[in-house]
mmCIF file of C-alpha atoms and ligand atoms in Angstrom:
data_model
loop_
_atom_site.group_PDB
_atom_site.id
_atom_site.type_symbol
_atom_site.label_atom_id
_atom_site.label_comp_id
_atom_site.label_asym_id
_atom_site.label_seq_id
_atom_site.Cartn_x
_atom_site.Cartn_y
_atom_site.Cartn_z
ATOM 1 C CA MET Y 696 66.934 135.559 -98.570
ATOM 2 C CA GLN Y 697 71.099 136.149 -98.890
ATOM 3 C CA ARG Y 698 73.659 138.626 -98.576
ATOM 4 C CA ALA Y 699 74.359 140.822 -101.797
ATOM 5 C CA THR Y 700 78.101 141.014 -102.704
ATOM 6 C CA LEU Y 701 79.809 142.589 -105.474
ATOM 7 C CA ARG Y 702 78.736 140.011 -107.899
ATOM 8 C CA ASP Y 703 75.234 141.434 -108.216
ATOM 9 C CA VAL Y 704 75.862 144.879 -108.908
ATOM 10 C CA TRP Y 705 74.633 144.869 -112.512
ATOM 11 C CA LYS Y 706 71.312 142.595 -111.625
ATOM 12 C CA ILE Y 707 71.503 145.220 -109.356
ATOM 13 C CA ARG Y 708 71.540 148.052 -111.099
ATOM 14 C CA GLN Y 709 69.317 146.015 -113.369
ATOM 15 C CA LEU Y 710 66.570 146.568 -110.733
ATOM 16 C CA GLU Y 711 67.190 149.879 -110.323
ATOM 17 C CA LYS Y 712 66.015 150.865 -113.444
ATOM 18 C CA LEU Y 713 63.306 148.770 -113.314
ATOM 19 C CA VAL Y 714 61.278 149.377 -110.502
ATOM 20 C CA PHE Y 715 62.847 153.613 -110.386
ATOM 21 C CA PRO Y 716 62.680 154.875 -113.465
ATOM 22 C CA GLN Y 717 63.214 159.047 -111.893
ATOM 23 C CA ASP Y 718 65.972 157.642 -109.223
ATOM 24 C CA ALA Y 719 67.739 154.009 -109.820
ATOM 25 C CA TYR Y 720 71.082 154.226 -108.057
ATOM 26 C CA PRO Y 721 73.640 154.532 -110.218
ATOM 27 C CA LEU Y 722 76.160 151.513 -110.544
ATOM 28 C CA LEU Y 723 78.756 153.446 -108.632
ATOM 29 C CA GLU Y 724 76.113 154.108 -106.283
ATOM 30 C CA ILE Y 725 75.102 150.198 -105.804
ATOM 31 C CA VAL Y 726 79.309 149.514 -105.671
ATOM 32 C CA MET Y 727 79.438 151.671 -102.861
ATOM 33 C CA LEU Y 728 76.513 150.814 -101.308
ATOM 34 C CA ILE Y 729 77.986 147.339 -101.072
ATOM 35 C CA LEU Y 730 81.005 147.682 -99.656
ATOM 36 C CA ALA Y 731 80.554 150.066 -96.727
ATOM 37 C CA PRO Y 732 81.209 148.839 -94.162
ATOM 38 C CA ILE Y 733 78.071 150.231 -91.838
ATOM 39 C CA SER Y 734 75.598 149.121 -94.745
ATOM 40 C CA ARG Y 735 73.478 145.385 -94.603
ATOM 41 C CA ASN Y 736 72.298 144.181 -98.550
ATOM 42 C CA PHE Y 737 70.249 141.724 -98.983
ATOM 43 C CA LYS Y 738 68.544 139.818 -102.372
ATOM 44 C CA MET Y 739 65.895 137.062 -103.058
ATOM 45 C CA ILE Y 740 66.915 135.293 -105.859
ATOM 46 C CA ALA Y 741 64.200 133.855 -108.242
ATOM 47 C CA PRO Y 742 64.352 130.186 -109.215
ATOM 48 C CA ASN Y 743 65.016 131.142 -112.834
ATOM 49 C CA GLY Y 744 68.120 133.110 -111.433
ATOM 50 C CA ASP Y 745 66.102 136.455 -111.178
ATOM 51 C CA MET Y 746 66.458 139.499 -109.110
ATOM 52 C CA ALA Y 747 63.640 138.489 -107.372
ATOM 53 C CA GLY Y 748 64.449 141.561 -105.007
ATOM 54 C CA PHE Y 749 66.942 143.513 -103.386
ATOM 55 C CA ILE Y 750 66.937 145.953 -100.006
ATOM 56 C CA SER Y 751 69.836 148.502 -98.584
ATOM 57 C CA GLY Y 752 70.020 149.761 -94.742
ATOM 58 C CA THR Y 753 72.585 151.573 -92.695
ATOM 59 C CA VAL Y 754 72.909 150.181 -88.883
ATOM 60 C CA GLY Y 755 72.126 153.248 -86.481
ATOM 61 C CA THR Y 756 76.012 154.581 -84.645
ATOM 62 C CA MET Y 757 75.983 155.954 -81.828
ATOM 63 C CA GLY Y 758 72.278 156.467 -80.439
ATOM 64 C CA ARG Y 759 71.973 157.630 -84.286
ATOM 65 C CA PRO Y 760 68.567 156.088 -86.283
ATOM 66 C CA GLY Y 761 69.709 152.963 -88.888
ATOM 67 C CA TRP Y 762 68.428 153.938 -92.360
ATOM 68 C CA ILE Y 763 65.966 151.602 -95.393
ATOM 69 C CA ILE Y 764 68.367 153.359 -97.941
ATOM 70 C CA THR Y 765 66.741 151.595 -100.777
ATOM 71 C CA LEU Y 766 63.881 149.100 -101.847
ATOM 72 C CA GLY Y 767 63.276 147.112 -104.242
ATOM 73 C CA VAL Y 768 61.256 143.480 -105.544
ATOM 74 C CA ASN Y 769 60.659 143.185 -109.869
ATOM 75 C CA PRO Y 770 56.938 143.768 -110.350
ATOM 76 C CA LYS Y 771 56.626 140.018 -111.465
ATOM 77 C CA TYR Y 772 56.734 139.256 -108.109
ATOM 78 C CA GLN Y 773 55.193 142.474 -106.604
ATOM 79 C CA ARG Y 774 51.923 141.862 -104.224
ATOM 80 C CA LYS Y 775 53.378 137.833 -103.195
ATOM 81 C CA GLY Y 776 54.798 139.351 -99.573
ATOM 82 C CA LEU Y 777 58.164 139.735 -100.491
ATOM 83 C CA GLY Y 778 58.579 143.708 -99.918
ATOM 84 C CA ARG Y 779 57.329 143.046 -96.474
ATOM 85 C CA PHE Y 780 59.667 139.945 -95.919
ATOM 86 C CA LEU Y 781 62.690 142.133 -97.159
ATOM 87 C CA LEU Y 782 61.634 144.902 -95.241
ATOM 88 C CA GLN Y 783 61.244 143.145 -91.995
ATOM 89 C CA TRP Y 784 64.856 140.682 -92.771
ATOM 90 C CA CYS Y 785 66.589 143.979 -93.077
ATOM 91 C CA GLU Y 786 65.138 145.896 -90.177
ATOM 92 C CA ARG Y 787 66.097 142.671 -87.889
ATOM 93 C CA GLU Y 788 69.620 142.795 -88.903
ATOM 94 C CA LEU Y 789 70.122 147.049 -88.543
ATOM 95 C CA GLN Y 790 69.586 145.817 -84.962
ATOM 96 C CA ALA Y 791 69.420 149.364 -84.359
ATOM 97 C CA GLU Y 792 66.738 151.242 -81.981
ATOM 98 C CA CYS Y 793 65.643 153.321 -84.522
ATOM 99 C CA ILE Y 794 65.041 152.981 -88.580
ATOM 100 C CA ARG Y 795 64.568 155.993 -91.384
ATOM 101 C CA LEU Y 796 63.606 155.932 -94.703
ATOM 102 C CA THR Y 797 62.391 158.382 -97.325
ATOM 103 C CA VAL Y 798 59.138 157.513 -100.016
ATOM 104 C CA ARG Y 799 58.031 160.177 -102.330
ATOM 105 C CA ALA Y 800 54.917 161.306 -101.313
ATOM 106 C CA GLY Y 801 53.048 160.373 -104.368
ATOM 107 C CA ASN Y 802 54.212 156.198 -103.899
ATOM 108 C CA ARG Y 803 50.702 154.514 -102.432
ATOM 109 C CA ALA Y 804 52.493 151.267 -103.131
ATOM 110 C CA ALA Y 805 55.100 151.305 -100.221
ATOM 111 C CA TYR Y 806 53.406 154.453 -98.357
ATOM 112 C CA THR Y 807 51.615 151.437 -97.368
ATOM 113 C CA LEU Y 808 53.915 149.599 -96.903
ATOM 114 C CA TYR Y 809 55.702 151.642 -95.001
ATOM 115 C CA ALA Y 810 52.638 152.333 -93.039
ATOM 116 C CA GLU Y 811 51.259 149.215 -92.829
ATOM 117 C CA THR Y 812 54.801 147.989 -90.753
ATOM 118 C CA GLY Y 813 54.996 150.694 -88.202
ATOM 119 C CA TYR Y 814 56.402 153.145 -89.486
ATOM 120 C CA THR Y 815 55.068 156.758 -89.122
ATOM 121 C CA GLU Y 816 55.608 160.201 -90.890
ATOM 122 C CA VAL Y 817 58.360 162.245 -88.966
ATOM 123 C CA ARG Y 818 58.353 165.007 -91.733
ATOM 124 C CA ARG Y 819 58.344 166.208 -94.723
ATOM 125 C CA ARG Y 820 60.776 167.611 -96.931
ATOM 126 C CA ARG Y 821 60.102 169.545 -99.950
ATOM 127 C CA SER Y 822 61.344 169.203 -103.380
ATOM 128 C CA TYR Y 823 63.448 165.893 -102.275
ATOM 129 C CA TYR Y 824 63.112 164.284 -105.469
ATOM 130 C CA ARG Y 825 65.294 165.421 -108.310
ATOM 131 C CA ASP Y 826 61.923 165.798 -110.380
ATOM 132 C CA GLY Y 827 60.426 168.719 -107.778
ATOM 133 C CA GLU Y 828 57.758 166.163 -105.630
ATOM 134 C CA ASP Y 829 58.111 165.596 -102.045
ATOM 135 C CA GLY Y 830 59.351 163.186 -99.861
ATOM 136 C CA ILE Y 831 57.840 161.679 -95.832
ATOM 137 C CA GLU Y 832 60.034 160.773 -94.005
ATOM 138 C CA MET Y 833 59.296 158.561 -92.136
ATOM 139 C CA GLU Y 834 60.411 156.650 -88.760
ATOM 140 C CA LYS Y 835 59.325 153.033 -86.752
ATOM 141 C CA CYS Y 836 61.127 152.077 -83.509
ATOM 142 C CA LEU Y 837 61.364 149.231 -82.176
ATOM 143 C CA ASN Y 838 62.489 149.698 -78.988
ATOM 144 C CA PRO Y 839 60.513 152.999 -78.361
ATOM 145 C CA GLN Y 840 61.795 154.172 -75.056
ATOM 146 C CA PRO Y 841 59.510 155.099 -72.365
ATOM 147 C CA VAL Y 842 57.941 158.155 -72.427
ATOM 148 C CA LEU Y 843 57.420 160.261 -69.000
ATOM 149 C CA PRO Y 844 53.530 160.941 -68.152
ATOM 150 C CA SER Y 845 53.385 165.032 -68.395
ATOM 151 C CA SER Y 846 51.807 164.820 -65.048
ATOM 152 C CA PRO Y 847 53.555 162.993 -62.869
ATOM 153 C CA LEU Y 848 52.371 160.926 -60.438
ATOM 154 C CA PRO Y 849 52.107 162.546 -56.562
ATOM 155 C CA PRO Y 850 55.579 161.464 -54.304
ATOM 156 C CA ALA Y 851 55.364 159.155 -52.698
ATOM 157 C CA SER Y 852 53.836 159.444 -48.917
HETATM 158 C C1 COA N 146 57.578 149.069 -101.968
HETATM 159 C C2 COA N 146 57.334 147.465 -102.993
HETATM 160 C C3 COA N 146 59.070 147.424 -102.372
HETATM 161 C C4 COA N 146 56.280 147.052 -102.425
HETATM 162 O O1 COA N 146 56.396 145.218 -102.310
HETATM 163 P P1 COA N 146 55.716 144.129 -102.882
HETATM 164 O O2 COA N 146 56.355 142.998 -102.609
HETATM 165 O O3 COA N 146 54.734 144.272 -103.971
HETATM 166 O O4 COA N 146 54.832 143.759 -101.201
HETATM 167 P P2 COA N 146 54.541 143.210 -100.699
HETATM 168 O O5 COA N 146 53.867 141.925 -101.575
HETATM 169 O O6 COA N 146 54.925 142.095 -99.541
HETATM 170 O O7 COA N 146 53.133 144.335 -99.935
HETATM 171 C C5 COA N 146 53.135 144.498 -98.570
HETATM 172 C C6 COA N 146 51.747 145.008 -98.026
HETATM 173 O O8 COA N 146 52.297 146.940 -99.158
HETATM 174 C C7 COA N 146 51.376 147.660 -99.337
HETATM 175 N N1 COA N 146 50.992 147.897 -100.744
HETATM 176 C C8 COA N 146 52.125 147.001 -101.937
HETATM 177 N N2 COA N 146 51.882 147.526 -103.091
HETATM 178 C C9 COA N 146 50.816 147.995 -103.185
HETATM 179 C C10 COA N 146 50.460 148.998 -103.661
HETATM 180 N N3 COA N 146 50.782 148.512 -105.067
HETATM 181 N N4 COA N 146 49.297 149.486 -103.836
HETATM 182 C C11 COA N 146 48.864 149.346 -102.241
HETATM 183 N N5 COA N 146 49.511 148.825 -101.056
HETATM 184 C C12 COA N 146 50.535 148.077 -101.635
HETATM 185 C C13 COA N 146 49.749 146.210 -99.270
HETATM 186 O O9 COA N 146 49.585 146.419 -98.264
HETATM 187 C C14 COA N 146 50.317 144.973 -99.061
HETATM 188 O O10 COA N 146 49.625 144.358 -98.065
HETATM 189 P P3 COA N 146 48.805 143.319 -99.140
HETATM 190 O O11 COA N 146 48.762 142.414 -100.346
HETATM 191 O O12 COA N 146 48.685 142.099 -98.331
HETATM 192 O O13 COA N 146 47.622 144.255 -99.384
HETATM 193 C C15 COA N 146 57.531 147.222 -104.672
HETATM 194 O O14 COA N 146 56.152 148.118 -105.523
HETATM 195 C C16 COA N 146 58.042 148.353 -105.097
HETATM 196 O O15 COA N 146 59.530 148.167 -105.654
HETATM 197 N N6 COA N 146 57.695 149.450 -105.595
HETATM 198 C C17 COA N 146 58.592 150.227 -106.968
HETATM 199 C C18 COA N 146 60.276 150.913 -105.813
HETATM 200 C C19 COA N 146 59.872 151.651 -105.001
HETATM 201 O O16 COA N 146 58.966 152.388 -104.664
HETATM 202 N N7 COA N 146 60.392 150.928 -103.561
HETATM 203 C C20 COA N 146 59.747 152.348 -101.914
HETATM 204 C C21 COA N 146 60.668 153.187 -102.681
HETATM 205 S S1 COA N 146 60.719 154.014 -100.760
#
């Protein structure tokens, strides 16, 4: 696992086009992800130089959640645990109490990965994607705040 830099933007763009035929980030937005002070970007390079996986997230500021912005694993390297590894690595680097992301309602692979790693649905965003598909916003709180019981204990006598 390595930090992605400006030198990687072209390979990241190729990976985005491969795994997100409808939603690939344009080159300029990838550059902005790499340069943004609040973003954390990681790549996994295969021994043959392929960009096997890429993840970008933003840190949570002032109590707001961090976000996973994009996650993609080259189909040649999928189902080997790389997506989970990238996600968990990025989560640690974001150092946010809670992390959110949005996934296409029909993206079973990604939804399963997120659900299995502790994300739960927060809300459905109607027609979130350009083709009209809904997005599902999910959240994982790494250090959940203790919730007060609804019927507090009687005061100690
Ligand atoms: C989603 C994605 C990142 C998963 O990457 P991956 O490296 O294949 O995932 P992993 O091997 O770490 O899988 C972890 C778990 O996710 C689930 N999962 C992954 N791919 C799956 C699939 N095709 N169908 C069902 N569940 C799947 C499984 O529970 C899997 O655990 P298992 O292999 O022990 O059963 C990859 O499929 C991808 O890049 N998809 C296209 C881009 C995308 O949808 N990104 C997410 C946008 S929100």
